[in-house]
Amino acid sequence: MNFIVQTSYLLAAVLFILGLKAMSSPKTARRGIVWAGVGMVLATLVTFVHPAVHGVTNYTLIIIAIAVSGVLAWWSGRRVAMTGMPQMVALYNGMGGGAAAAIAAVEMLRALRTLPEDLQTQAQALAESAGLSLAAAEAALLAEGAEPASIATALGGDVAILGILGALIGTVAFSGSLVAWAKLDGRMQRNRLVPGQQFVNVAVFALAVLFGVMTYFTDSLAVVVAFFAFGLLFGVFMAVPIGGADMPVVISLFNALTGLAVGFEGYVLGNPAMIIAGTVVGAAGTLLTQLMAKAMNRSLANVLFSGFGAAPQSSAEGPEGEMKDVSPEDAGYMLAYAERVVIVPGYGMAVAQAQHKIWELVELLQDKGVEVKFAIHPVAGRMPGHMNVLLAEAGVPYDMIFDMEDINEEFATTDVAVVIGANDVVNPAAEEEPDSPIYGMPILKVKDAENVLVIKRGRGAGFSGVENKLFFADNTRMVFGDGQKVAAGMVQAVKNL
Amino acid sequence: MAIEGFVALYIFMLAAFTGFEVISRVPVILHTPLMSGSNFVHGIVVVGAMVVLGHAETAAEQVVGFIAVVLAAGNAVGGYVVTERMLEMFKSKDEKKKGAQE
């Protein structure tokens, strides 16, 4: 690699790290993505003069691929609503994993193409010099310790191992992220593809690893193709049983895996920018995944292998009693005469795009001297921080937004807790019913408030498919309807007072 | 071209520590944008994809290499767009409110 390329890659790596660092503080976050973007543009442009790149056809193909894909990605990223962000992150991340795997595939194809030549050339030379037949010369070479032709001998052992590992991780991240995207986008409801999914998963994973090992020693294209096929299949099988409530953790995990795959393929290509950026993301993503799993009080293994939220709950043991509903106007009056109000937003608020109306309501309540706070559960929405992003968008100041640990004790002294579009994160079953699938997850203790208002579109169960006893409690009133319309009704009621 | 094994190990180790350090003090409010941001950063895979397509010799290599560049460019561009849109929430008009958060 020449001096210009090397220097630019180094600079890009520095810009990525500075960019991520800046993104970890609200003050500098917007600067961060710009720095990282500059690094990316620099690295991409300089790669056009990379010494390995040659051929008019190849240059044309590169430009076409970047242009077409770039325009499509730009357009889809611009178009998607704020609520659709999580699945878009999953989709783009999956593409990165697929790219890492495709890089490994090209390198393996090259290795297979050059393989026969290596040993053949040596054998031919020996045959001519020693007057042997070609087959005898080849046998003699092997006996002397020349290694049989394989991907490992062509690439070098270390490169082959990391290349294969990166390919496996990349294919899994690719197909798994696509499943995550399909599930969050409401295009896929299934939780099982085959009977005995868990056992099949183990078998498919074992096969993927087995073919990965065989790829190291092989000189056959069929083995390599089978290896990639089983990797893709495992990604699908791994993601399908995972319940929707766990998807954020899984997307974060796939993000970390893609980073790792990119780092490994960077080693294969001898590209330090890829090694550094990929490994940084792999480590940061792993930590983020752990934070998210911890917030749900579940181990990562539990998230991945329990199939939580997969089986529909038997309604036979549903909560007793009935839901009591009130009109949005009544709910508005109730809030206007309260002293302390805590609002608990969830995914439903995002779907209804109700955050702006809710903020309007809160501002009116504050004018009336009501003390209002927002309580955010670590896994409210579909990703950590999802709610914070939406509230920030509506203009809610940071100092009104509290994390679960900081506010949970205050519900006992709260007059009205308003739950808008949240369900599982306020479900008392997580504390009281050991056989509930969400048992052990820390929840917001909304039920301790004097009154609870639940704004909800319909009477169905939550994202994890678990019935919620809170809705049947004596101090709970349900406000059925679209979040935005209900909030507008409440605003009207408060204005009329 | 290749990076010597042990030097690569050092790079892996230091980069991993950097990754942990960078994310260890992140407020919850930035988790989603940061996840999206790190998703953008591994879009650097686009340079690797360009190299493998750039040194492809056969039609099969060109096809797989082309797929690699398409996927990688989507990762980079899409990752940038959604991250930037999320971070637009942190406009300077909130600067005074941010003081309370620190």
Coordinates of C-alpha atoms in Angstrom, one line a residue:
Chain A
M1 CA 0.0 0.0 0.0
N2 CA 1.4 3.4 -0.8
F3 CA 2.0 6.3 1.5
I4 CA -1.1 8.3 0.7
V5 CA -3.5 5.4 1.2
Q6 CA -1.8 4.4 4.5
T7 CA -1.9 7.9 5.9
S8 CA -5.5 8.5 4.9
Y9 CA -6.6 5.2 6.5
L10 CA -4.8 6.2 9.7
L11 CA -6.5 9.6 9.7
A12 CA -9.9 7.9 9.1
A13 CA -9.4 5.5 12.0
V14 CA -8.6 8.5 14.3
L15 CA -11.7 10.4 13.0
F16 CA -13.9 7.3 13.7
I17 CA -12.7 7.1 17.3
L18 CA -13.0 10.8 17.9
G19 CA -16.4 10.7 16.3
L20 CA -17.7 7.9 18.5
K21 CA -16.2 9.7 21.5
A22 CA -18.0 12.9 20.6
M23 CA -21.2 10.9 20.1
S24 CA -21.2 9.9 23.8
S25 CA -22.1 13.3 25.0
P26 CA -25.2 15.3 24.0
K27 CA -23.2 18.5 23.6
T28 CA -20.9 17.2 21.0
A29 CA -22.9 14.3 19.5
R30 CA -23.8 16.1 16.2
R31 CA -20.2 17.0 15.6
G32 CA -19.3 13.3 16.2
I33 CA -21.2 11.9 13.2
V34 CA -19.8 14.6 10.9
W35 CA -16.2 13.7 11.9
A36 CA -16.9 10.0 11.4
G37 CA -18.5 10.9 8.0
V38 CA -15.4 12.9 6.9
G39 CA -13.3 9.8 7.8
M40 CA -15.5 7.6 5.8
V41 CA -15.5 9.8 2.7
L42 CA -11.7 10.2 2.9
A43 CA -11.1 6.4 3.2
T44 CA -13.5 5.7 0.4
L45 CA -12.0 8.2 -2.0
V46 CA -8.4 7.2 -1.3
T47 CA -9.3 3.5 -2.0
F48 CA -9.7 4.4 -5.7
V49 CA -5.9 4.8 -5.9
H50 CA -5.3 1.7 -3.8
P51 CA -2.5 -0.2 -5.6
A52 CA -4.5 -3.5 -5.6
V53 CA -7.4 -2.0 -7.5
H54 CA -7.1 -2.4 -11.3
G55 CA -9.1 -2.9 -14.5
V56 CA -11.6 -0.6 -16.2
T57 CA -14.4 -3.1 -15.7
N58 CA -13.7 -3.3 -11.9
Y59 CA -13.6 0.5 -11.6
T60 CA -16.9 0.8 -13.4
L61 CA -18.5 -1.9 -11.3
I62 CA -17.3 -0.2 -8.1
I63 CA -18.7 3.2 -9.1
I64 CA -22.0 1.7 -10.2
A65 CA -22.4 -0.3 -7.0
I66 CA -21.6 2.7 -4.7
A67 CA -23.9 5.0 -6.7
V68 CA -26.9 2.7 -6.9
S69 CA -26.7 1.4 -3.3
G70 CA -25.8 4.9 -1.9
V71 CA -28.8 6.5 -3.5
L72 CA -31.2 3.8 -2.4
A73 CA -29.8 3.8 1.2
W74 CA -29.9 7.6 1.3
W75 CA -33.5 7.7 0.1
S76 CA -34.7 4.9 2.5
G77 CA -32.9 6.5 5.4
R78 CA -34.4 9.9 4.7
R79 CA -37.9 8.5 4.2
V80 CA -38.3 6.3 7.2
A81 CA -40.3 7.6 10.2
M82 CA -38.6 8.1 13.5
T83 CA -40.5 5.1 14.8
G84 CA -39.0 2.9 12.1
M85 CA -35.4 3.7 13.1
P86 CA -34.6 0.5 15.0
Q87 CA -35.4 -1.8 12.1
M88 CA -33.4 0.5 9.7
V89 CA -30.4 0.2 12.0
A90 CA -30.9 -3.6 11.9
L91 CA -31.2 -3.6 8.1
Y92 CA -28.1 -1.4 7.4
N93 CA -26.1 -3.4 10.0
G94 CA -27.1 -6.7 8.3
M95 CA -25.8 -5.3 5.0
G96 CA -22.4 -4.6 6.7
G97 CA -22.2 -8.2 7.9
G98 CA -23.1 -9.4 4.5
A99 CA -20.4 -7.3 3.0
A100 CA -17.8 -8.7 5.4
A101 CA -18.9 -12.2 4.5
A102 CA -18.8 -11.4 0.7
I103 CA -15.2 -10.1 1.1
A104 CA -14.2 -13.4 2.7
A105 CA -16.0 -15.2 -0.2
V106 CA -14.0 -13.3 -2.8
E107 CA -10.7 -14.0 -1.1
M108 CA -11.6 -17.8 -0.9
L109 CA -12.5 -17.8 -4.6
R110 CA -9.2 -16.3 -5.3
A111 CA -7.4 -18.8 -3.1
L112 CA -9.2 -21.7 -4.9
R113 CA -8.3 -20.3 -8.3
T114 CA -4.6 -20.0 -7.5
L115 CA -4.4 -23.2 -5.5
P116 CA -3.9 -25.9 -8.2
E117 CA -1.2 -23.6 -9.7
D118 CA 1.0 -23.6 -6.6
L119 CA 1.5 -27.3 -6.2
Q120 CA 1.2 -28.0 -10.0
T121 CA 4.0 -25.5 -10.8
Q122 CA 6.3 -27.1 -8.2
A123 CA 5.4 -30.6 -9.4
Q124 CA 6.0 -29.7 -13.0
A125 CA 9.4 -28.2 -12.2
L126 CA 10.4 -31.3 -10.2
A127 CA 9.1 -33.6 -13.0
E128 CA 11.2 -31.9 -15.6
S129 CA 14.4 -31.8 -13.5
A130 CA 14.2 -35.3 -12.1
G131 CA 12.5 -37.0 -15.0
L132 CA 9.5 -38.3 -13.1
S133 CA 5.9 -38.4 -14.2
L134 CA 3.7 -35.6 -13.0
A135 CA 1.7 -37.7 -10.5
A136 CA 4.9 -39.2 -9.0
A137 CA 6.4 -35.8 -8.6
E138 CA 3.3 -34.6 -6.9
A139 CA 3.3 -37.6 -4.5
A140 CA 7.0 -37.0 -3.8
L141 CA 6.4 -33.4 -3.0
L142 CA 3.6 -34.3 -0.6
A143 CA 5.8 -37.0 1.0
E144 CA 8.5 -34.4 1.5
G145 CA 6.1 -32.3 3.6
A146 CA 4.7 -30.0 1.0
E147 CA 1.1 -29.4 2.2
P148 CA -1.8 -30.6 0.2
A149 CA -3.6 -27.8 -1.6
S150 CA -6.1 -26.1 0.6
I151 CA -7.4 -22.6 1.4
A152 CA -5.1 -22.5 4.4
T153 CA -2.0 -23.1 2.3
A154 CA -3.1 -20.5 -0.2
L155 CA -4.0 -17.7 2.3
G156 CA -1.7 -18.6 5.2
G157 CA -3.0 -20.3 8.3
D158 CA -3.7 -17.2 10.4
V159 CA -5.4 -15.3 7.5
A160 CA -7.6 -18.4 6.7
I161 CA -8.7 -18.8 10.4
L162 CA -9.7 -15.1 10.8
G163 CA -11.2 -15.0 7.3
I164 CA -13.4 -18.1 8.0
L165 CA -14.4 -16.7 11.5
G166 CA -15.2 -13.3 10.0
A167 CA -17.3 -15.0 7.3
L168 CA -19.2 -17.1 9.8
I169 CA -20.0 -14.1 12.0
G170 CA -20.8 -11.9 9.0
T171 CA -23.2 -14.4 7.5
V172 CA -25.0 -14.9 10.8
A173 CA -25.2 -11.1 11.4
F174 CA -26.5 -10.6 7.8
S175 CA -29.4 -13.1 7.9
G176 CA -30.2 -12.6 11.6
S177 CA -30.4 -8.8 11.1
L178 CA -32.8 -9.3 8.2
V179 CA -35.0 -11.4 10.4
A180 CA -34.9 -8.8 13.1
W181 CA -35.8 -6.1 10.6
A182 CA -38.7 -8.2 9.2
K183 CA -40.0 -8.8 12.8
L184 CA -39.8 -5.2 13.8
D185 CA -41.3 -4.0 10.6
G186 CA -44.3 -6.2 11.1
R187 CA -43.5 -8.4 8.1
M188 CA -43.0 -11.5 10.1
Q189 CA -44.9 -12.9 13.0
R190 CA -43.6 -16.5 13.2
N191 CA -41.5 -17.7 16.1
R192 CA -40.9 -21.2 14.9
L193 CA -39.9 -22.4 11.5
V194 CA -39.5 -26.1 12.3
P195 CA -40.6 -28.3 15.2
G196 CA -38.0 -28.6 17.9
Q197 CA -36.4 -25.3 16.8
Q198 CA -33.9 -25.2 19.7
F199 CA -32.4 -28.6 18.8
V200 CA -32.4 -27.8 15.1
N201 CA -30.5 -24.5 15.9
V202 CA -27.8 -26.4 17.8
A203 CA -27.5 -28.9 14.9
V204 CA -27.3 -26.1 12.2
F205 CA -24.7 -24.2 14.3
A206 CA -22.6 -27.4 14.6
L207 CA -22.8 -27.9 10.9
A208 CA -21.8 -24.3 10.2
V209 CA -18.8 -24.7 12.4
L210 CA -17.9 -28.1 11.0
F211 CA -18.0 -26.8 7.4
G212 CA -16.0 -23.8 8.6
V213 CA -13.3 -26.2 9.8
M214 CA -13.5 -28.2 6.6
T215 CA -13.2 -24.9 4.6
Y216 CA -9.8 -24.4 6.2
F217 CA -8.5 -27.7 4.8
T218 CA -10.4 -27.9 1.6
D219 CA -9.7 -27.2 -2.1
S220 CA -13.3 -27.7 -3.1
L221 CA -15.7 -24.9 -3.9
A222 CA -18.7 -27.0 -2.8
V223 CA -17.5 -27.1 0.8
V224 CA -17.1 -23.4 0.9
V225 CA -20.5 -22.8 -0.6
A226 CA -22.1 -25.2 2.0
F227 CA -20.2 -23.3 4.8
F228 CA -21.8 -20.0 3.7
A229 CA -25.2 -21.6 3.3
F230 CA -25.2 -23.0 6.8
G231 CA -24.0 -19.7 8.2
L232 CA -26.9 -17.9 6.6
L233 CA -29.3 -20.6 7.7
F234 CA -28.1 -20.3 11.3
G235 CA -28.6 -16.6 11.4
V236 CA -32.2 -17.0 10.4
F237 CA -32.8 -19.8 12.9
M238 CA -31.1 -18.0 15.7
A239 CA -33.2 -14.8 15.3
V240 CA -36.6 -16.4 14.6
P241 CA -37.4 -17.7 18.1
I242 CA -36.5 -14.4 19.8
G243 CA -39.5 -12.5 21.0
G244 CA -40.1 -8.9 19.9
A245 CA -39.4 -7.5 23.4
D246 CA -35.8 -8.8 23.2
M247 CA -35.1 -7.6 19.7
P248 CA -33.2 -4.4 20.7
V249 CA -30.7 -6.5 22.6
V250 CA -30.3 -8.8 19.6
I251 CA -29.9 -6.0 17.1
S252 CA -27.2 -4.5 19.4
L253 CA -25.5 -7.9 19.5
F254 CA -25.6 -8.3 15.7
N255 CA -24.1 -4.8 15.5
A256 CA -21.2 -5.9 17.7
L257 CA -20.8 -9.1 15.6
T258 CA -20.7 -7.2 12.4
G259 CA -17.9 -4.9 13.8
L260 CA -16.0 -8.0 14.8
A261 CA -16.4 -9.6 11.3
V262 CA -15.2 -6.3 9.7
G263 CA -12.2 -6.3 12.0
F264 CA -11.3 -9.9 11.0
E265 CA -11.7 -9.3 7.3
G266 CA -9.5 -6.3 7.8
Y267 CA -6.8 -8.6 8.9
V268 CA -7.3 -10.8 5.8
L269 CA -6.9 -7.8 3.6
G270 CA -4.1 -6.2 5.7
N271 CA -6.2 -3.1 6.1
P272 CA -5.5 -1.4 9.5
A273 CA -8.5 1.0 9.1
M274 CA -10.9 -1.9 9.0
I275 CA -9.2 -3.7 11.8
I276 CA -9.3 -0.7 14.1
A277 CA -12.9 0.5 13.3
G278 CA -14.3 -3.0 13.3
T279 CA -12.7 -4.0 16.6
V280 CA -13.7 -0.7 18.3
V281 CA -17.3 -1.3 17.2
G282 CA -17.1 -4.9 18.3
A283 CA -16.1 -4.0 21.8
A284 CA -18.4 -1.0 22.1
G285 CA -21.3 -3.0 20.8
T286 CA -20.6 -5.9 23.2
L287 CA -20.7 -3.5 26.1
L288 CA -23.9 -1.8 25.0
T289 CA -25.5 -5.3 24.5
Q290 CA -24.5 -6.2 28.1
L291 CA -25.9 -2.9 29.5
M292 CA -29.2 -3.6 27.7
A293 CA -29.5 -7.2 28.8
K294 CA -28.7 -6.1 32.4
A295 CA -31.4 -3.5 32.3
M296 CA -33.8 -6.3 31.7
N297 CA -32.3 -8.3 34.5
R298 CA -31.6 -11.2 32.1
S299 CA -28.4 -12.8 30.9
L300 CA -27.6 -12.6 27.3
A301 CA -27.8 -16.4 27.1
N302 CA -31.3 -16.2 28.4
V303 CA -32.3 -13.7 25.8
L304 CA -30.8 -15.8 23.0
F305 CA -31.9 -19.2 24.0
S306 CA -35.1 -19.0 26.0
G307 CA -37.4 -18.1 23.1
F308 CA -39.1 -15.6 25.4
G309 CA -42.3 -14.1 24.0
A310 CA -42.4 -16.9 21.4
A311 CA -45.1 -19.0 22.8
P312 CA -48.5 -17.3 23.0
Q313 CA -49.6 -17.1 26.6
S314 CA -52.5 -19.3 27.6
S315 CA -55.3 -16.9 28.4
A316 CA -56.8 -19.5 30.9
E317 CA -54.8 -17.9 33.7
G318 CA -55.5 -14.3 32.7
P319 CA -56.1 -11.6 35.3
E320 CA -59.5 -11.5 37.0
G321 CA -61.8 -8.5 36.8
E322 CA -62.5 -6.0 34.1
M323 CA -60.9 -2.9 32.7
K324 CA -62.6 0.4 33.6
D325 CA -62.3 3.1 31.0
V326 CA -62.8 6.8 31.1
S327 CA -62.9 9.5 28.4
P328 CA -59.9 11.6 27.4
E329 CA -61.7 14.7 28.8
D330 CA -62.1 13.1 32.2
A331 CA -58.5 12.0 32.2
G332 CA -57.5 15.6 31.4
Y333 CA -59.4 17.0 34.4
M334 CA -57.9 14.3 36.6
L335 CA -54.4 15.5 35.6
A336 CA -55.3 19.2 35.9
Y337 CA -56.2 18.8 39.6
A338 CA -53.3 16.6 40.5
E339 CA -50.2 17.9 42.3
R340 CA -47.6 15.4 41.1
V341 CA -47.8 13.6 37.7
V342 CA -45.4 11.0 36.2
I343 CA -45.7 10.1 32.6
V344 CA -44.4 6.7 31.4
P345 CA -44.0 6.5 27.6
G346 CA -43.6 3.3 25.6
Y347 CA -43.5 2.0 22.1
G348 CA -47.2 2.9 21.6
M349 CA -46.4 6.6 22.0
A350 CA -43.9 6.2 19.2
V351 CA -46.3 4.5 16.9
A352 CA -49.0 7.1 17.5
Q353 CA -46.4 9.9 17.1
A354 CA -48.0 11.3 20.3
Q355 CA -44.9 12.9 21.8
H356 CA -45.6 16.4 20.6
K357 CA -49.2 16.4 21.9
I358 CA -48.1 15.0 25.2
W359 CA -45.5 17.8 25.6
E360 CA -48.2 20.3 24.8
L361 CA -50.3 18.8 27.5
V362 CA -47.4 18.8 30.0
E363 CA -46.7 22.5 29.3
L364 CA -50.4 23.3 30.0
L365 CA -50.2 21.3 33.2
Q366 CA -47.0 23.1 34.3
D367 CA -48.8 26.4 33.8
K368 CA -51.4 25.2 36.3
G369 CA -48.7 24.4 38.8
V370 CA -48.7 20.6 38.4
E371 CA -45.3 19.0 38.9
V372 CA -44.7 16.7 35.9
K373 CA -41.9 14.2 35.3
F374 CA -41.2 11.6 32.7
A375 CA -40.1 8.1 33.7
I376 CA -38.2 6.0 31.2
H377 CA -37.7 2.3 31.5
P378 CA -34.3 1.1 30.1
V379 CA -36.0 -1.0 27.5
A380 CA -39.1 1.1 26.8
G381 CA -39.6 1.2 23.0
R382 CA -37.6 -1.0 20.8
M383 CA -34.1 0.2 21.7
P384 CA -32.4 1.8 24.6
G385 CA -32.8 5.5 24.6
H386 CA -35.7 5.2 22.1
M387 CA -38.1 7.2 24.2
N388 CA -35.4 9.8 25.1
V389 CA -34.9 10.5 21.4
L390 CA -38.6 10.9 20.8
L391 CA -39.1 13.2 23.8
A392 CA -36.1 15.3 22.8
E393 CA -37.6 15.6 19.4
A394 CA -40.7 17.0 21.0
G395 CA -38.7 19.5 23.0
V396 CA -38.9 18.0 26.4
P397 CA -35.9 19.3 28.5
Y398 CA -33.5 16.7 29.9
D399 CA -34.1 17.6 33.5
M400 CA -37.7 16.4 33.3
I401 CA -36.7 12.9 32.2
F402 CA -35.7 10.3 34.8
D403 CA -34.3 6.8 34.6
M404 CA -36.0 3.9 36.4
E405 CA -33.6 3.8 39.3
D406 CA -34.1 7.5 40.0
I407 CA -37.8 7.7 40.0
N408 CA -39.1 4.3 41.1
E409 CA -39.4 5.3 44.7
E410 CA -41.4 8.4 43.8
F411 CA -44.5 6.6 42.4
A412 CA -45.7 6.0 46.0
T413 CA -46.1 9.8 46.4
T414 CA -47.4 10.4 42.9
D415 CA -51.1 11.5 42.4
V416 CA -51.5 10.3 38.8
A417 CA -49.2 8.0 36.7
V418 CA -49.9 8.2 33.0
V419 CA -48.9 5.2 31.0
I420 CA -48.9 5.9 27.3
G421 CA -48.3 3.0 25.0
A422 CA -46.2 1.0 27.5
N423 CA -47.2 -2.4 28.7
D424 CA -44.6 -5.0 29.7
V425 CA -42.4 -2.5 31.4
V426 CA -45.1 -1.7 34.0
N427 CA -46.5 -5.2 34.4
P428 CA -46.5 -6.2 38.1
A429 CA -46.3 -9.9 37.0
A430 CA -42.6 -9.3 36.6
E431 CA -42.4 -9.0 40.4
E432 CA -45.2 -11.2 41.5
E433 CA -45.5 -14.3 39.3
P434 CA -42.5 -16.5 39.1
D435 CA -43.9 -18.5 36.2
S436 CA -44.5 -15.4 34.1
P437 CA -42.1 -15.2 31.1
I438 CA -41.1 -11.6 32.1
Y439 CA -40.5 -12.6 35.8
G440 CA -37.4 -10.9 37.1
M441 CA -37.4 -8.0 34.8
P442 CA -37.2 -4.7 36.8
I443 CA -40.3 -2.7 36.2
L444 CA -41.5 0.9 36.8
K445 CA -43.6 0.7 40.0
V446 CA -46.6 2.5 38.4
K447 CA -49.1 0.5 40.5
D448 CA -47.9 2.3 43.6
A449 CA -49.3 5.6 42.4
E450 CA -52.6 6.8 43.8
N451 CA -54.2 6.8 40.3
V452 CA -53.1 5.2 37.1
L453 CA -54.2 6.3 33.6
V454 CA -53.4 3.9 30.8
I455 CA -53.6 5.3 27.3
K456 CA -53.9 2.3 25.0
R457 CA -55.1 1.6 21.5
G458 CA -56.9 -1.7 22.2
R459 CA -57.4 -4.4 24.7
G460 CA -54.7 -6.7 23.5
A461 CA -51.7 -8.0 25.4
G462 CA -48.3 -6.3 25.2
F463 CA -45.4 -6.9 22.9
S464 CA -44.3 -10.0 24.7
G465 CA -47.8 -11.4 24.6
V466 CA -48.3 -11.3 28.4
E467 CA -51.5 -10.1 29.9
N468 CA -51.1 -7.1 32.3
K469 CA -52.8 -7.2 35.7
L470 CA -52.2 -3.5 36.1
F471 CA -55.0 -2.8 33.7
F472 CA -57.5 -4.5 35.9
A473 CA -56.4 -2.9 39.2
D474 CA -58.8 -0.8 41.2
N475 CA -56.9 2.4 40.9
T476 CA -56.4 2.1 37.1
R477 CA -58.5 3.8 34.5
M478 CA -58.1 2.9 30.8
V479 CA -58.3 5.5 28.1
F480 CA -58.8 3.6 24.9
G481 CA -57.8 5.2 21.6
D482 CA -55.0 6.4 19.4
G483 CA -52.4 8.1 21.6
Q484 CA -52.3 11.3 19.6
K485 CA -56.1 11.7 19.6
V486 CA -56.4 10.9 23.3
A487 CA -53.6 13.4 24.1
A488 CA -55.4 16.1 22.0
G489 CA -58.6 15.4 23.9
M490 CA -56.8 15.8 27.2
V491 CA -55.2 19.1 26.0
Q492 CA -58.7 20.4 25.1
A493 CA -60.1 19.5 28.5
V494 CA -57.3 21.2 30.4
K495 CA -57.6 24.3 28.2
N496 CA -61.3 24.6 28.9
L497 CA -60.8 24.7 32.7
Chain B
M1 CA 0.7 -6.0 2.6
A2 CA -0.1 -8.4 5.5
I3 CA 0.2 -7.1 9.0
E4 CA 2.5 -9.3 11.1
G5 CA 0.5 -11.6 13.5
F6 CA 1.7 -10.1 16.8
V7 CA 1.4 -6.5 15.7
A8 CA -2.2 -7.3 14.6
L9 CA -2.9 -8.8 18.1
Y10 CA -1.7 -5.5 19.7
I11 CA -3.9 -3.5 17.3
F12 CA -6.9 -5.8 18.1
M13 CA -6.3 -5.5 21.9
L14 CA -5.8 -1.7 21.9
A15 CA -8.8 -1.1 19.6
A16 CA -11.0 -3.3 21.9
F17 CA -10.0 -1.3 24.9
T18 CA -10.7 1.9 23.0
G19 CA -14.2 0.6 22.2
F20 CA -14.9 -0.1 25.8
E21 CA -13.6 3.3 26.9
V22 CA -15.6 5.2 24.3
I23 CA -18.9 3.8 25.4
S24 CA -18.4 3.4 29.1
R25 CA -19.7 6.9 30.0
V26 CA -22.7 7.3 27.7
P27 CA -26.0 8.7 29.0
V28 CA -29.0 6.5 28.2
I29 CA -30.4 9.3 26.0
L30 CA -27.6 8.6 23.5
H31 CA -27.7 4.8 23.4
T32 CA -29.8 4.6 20.3
P33 CA -27.9 7.2 18.3
L34 CA -24.6 5.7 19.5
M35 CA -25.7 2.3 18.3
S36 CA -26.6 3.7 15.0
G37 CA -23.3 5.7 14.9
S38 CA -21.2 2.6 15.6
N39 CA -23.3 0.8 12.9
F40 CA -22.1 3.6 10.6
V41 CA -18.5 3.2 11.6
H42 CA -18.3 -0.4 10.6
G43 CA -19.4 0.8 7.2
I44 CA -15.7 1.1 6.7
V45 CA -16.1 -2.4 5.3
V46 CA -16.8 -0.5 2.1
V47 CA -13.0 0.1 1.5
G48 CA -12.4 -3.7 1.9
A49 CA -15.3 -4.4 -0.5
M50 CA -13.8 -1.9 -3.1
V51 CA -10.4 -3.6 -2.8
V52 CA -11.8 -7.2 -3.4
L53 CA -13.9 -6.0 -6.3
G54 CA -10.9 -4.0 -7.6
H55 CA -8.6 -7.0 -7.7
A56 CA -11.3 -9.5 -9.0
E57 CA -10.1 -11.5 -12.0
T58 CA -13.0 -13.8 -12.8
A59 CA -16.7 -13.2 -13.4
A60 CA -17.6 -15.1 -10.2
E61 CA -15.3 -12.9 -8.1
Q62 CA -16.7 -9.8 -9.8
V63 CA -20.3 -10.8 -9.0
V64 CA -19.5 -11.5 -5.3
G65 CA -17.3 -8.4 -5.1
F66 CA -20.1 -6.3 -6.6
I67 CA -22.5 -7.7 -4.0
A68 CA -20.0 -6.8 -1.3
V69 CA -19.7 -3.2 -2.4
V70 CA -23.5 -2.8 -2.8
L71 CA -24.0 -4.1 0.8
A72 CA -21.2 -2.1 2.3
A73 CA -22.2 1.2 0.6
G74 CA -25.7 0.7 1.9
N75 CA -24.3 0.1 5.4
A76 CA -22.2 3.3 5.2
V77 CA -24.7 5.7 3.6
G78 CA -27.8 4.4 5.4
G79 CA -26.0 4.3 8.7
Y80 CA -24.9 7.9 8.3
V81 CA -28.4 9.2 7.3
V82 CA -30.3 7.6 10.2
T83 CA -27.6 8.6 12.8
E84 CA -27.6 12.2 11.6
R85 CA -31.4 12.3 11.7
M86 CA -31.4 11.0 15.3
L87 CA -28.7 13.5 16.4
E88 CA -30.7 16.4 14.9
M89 CA -32.6 16.3 18.2
F90 CA -29.5 17.7 19.9
K91 CA -29.7 21.1 18.3
S92 CA -28.1 24.1 20.0
K93 CA -31.4 25.6 21.0
D94 CA -31.4 23.1 23.8
E95 CA -27.9 24.2 25.0
K96 CA -29.3 25.8 28.2
K97 CA -31.3 22.7 29.0
K98 CA -28.3 20.5 28.5
G99 CA -26.6 22.2 31.4
A100 CA -29.1 20.4 33.7
Q101 CA -28.2 17.0 32.2
E102 CA -24.4 17.3 32.8

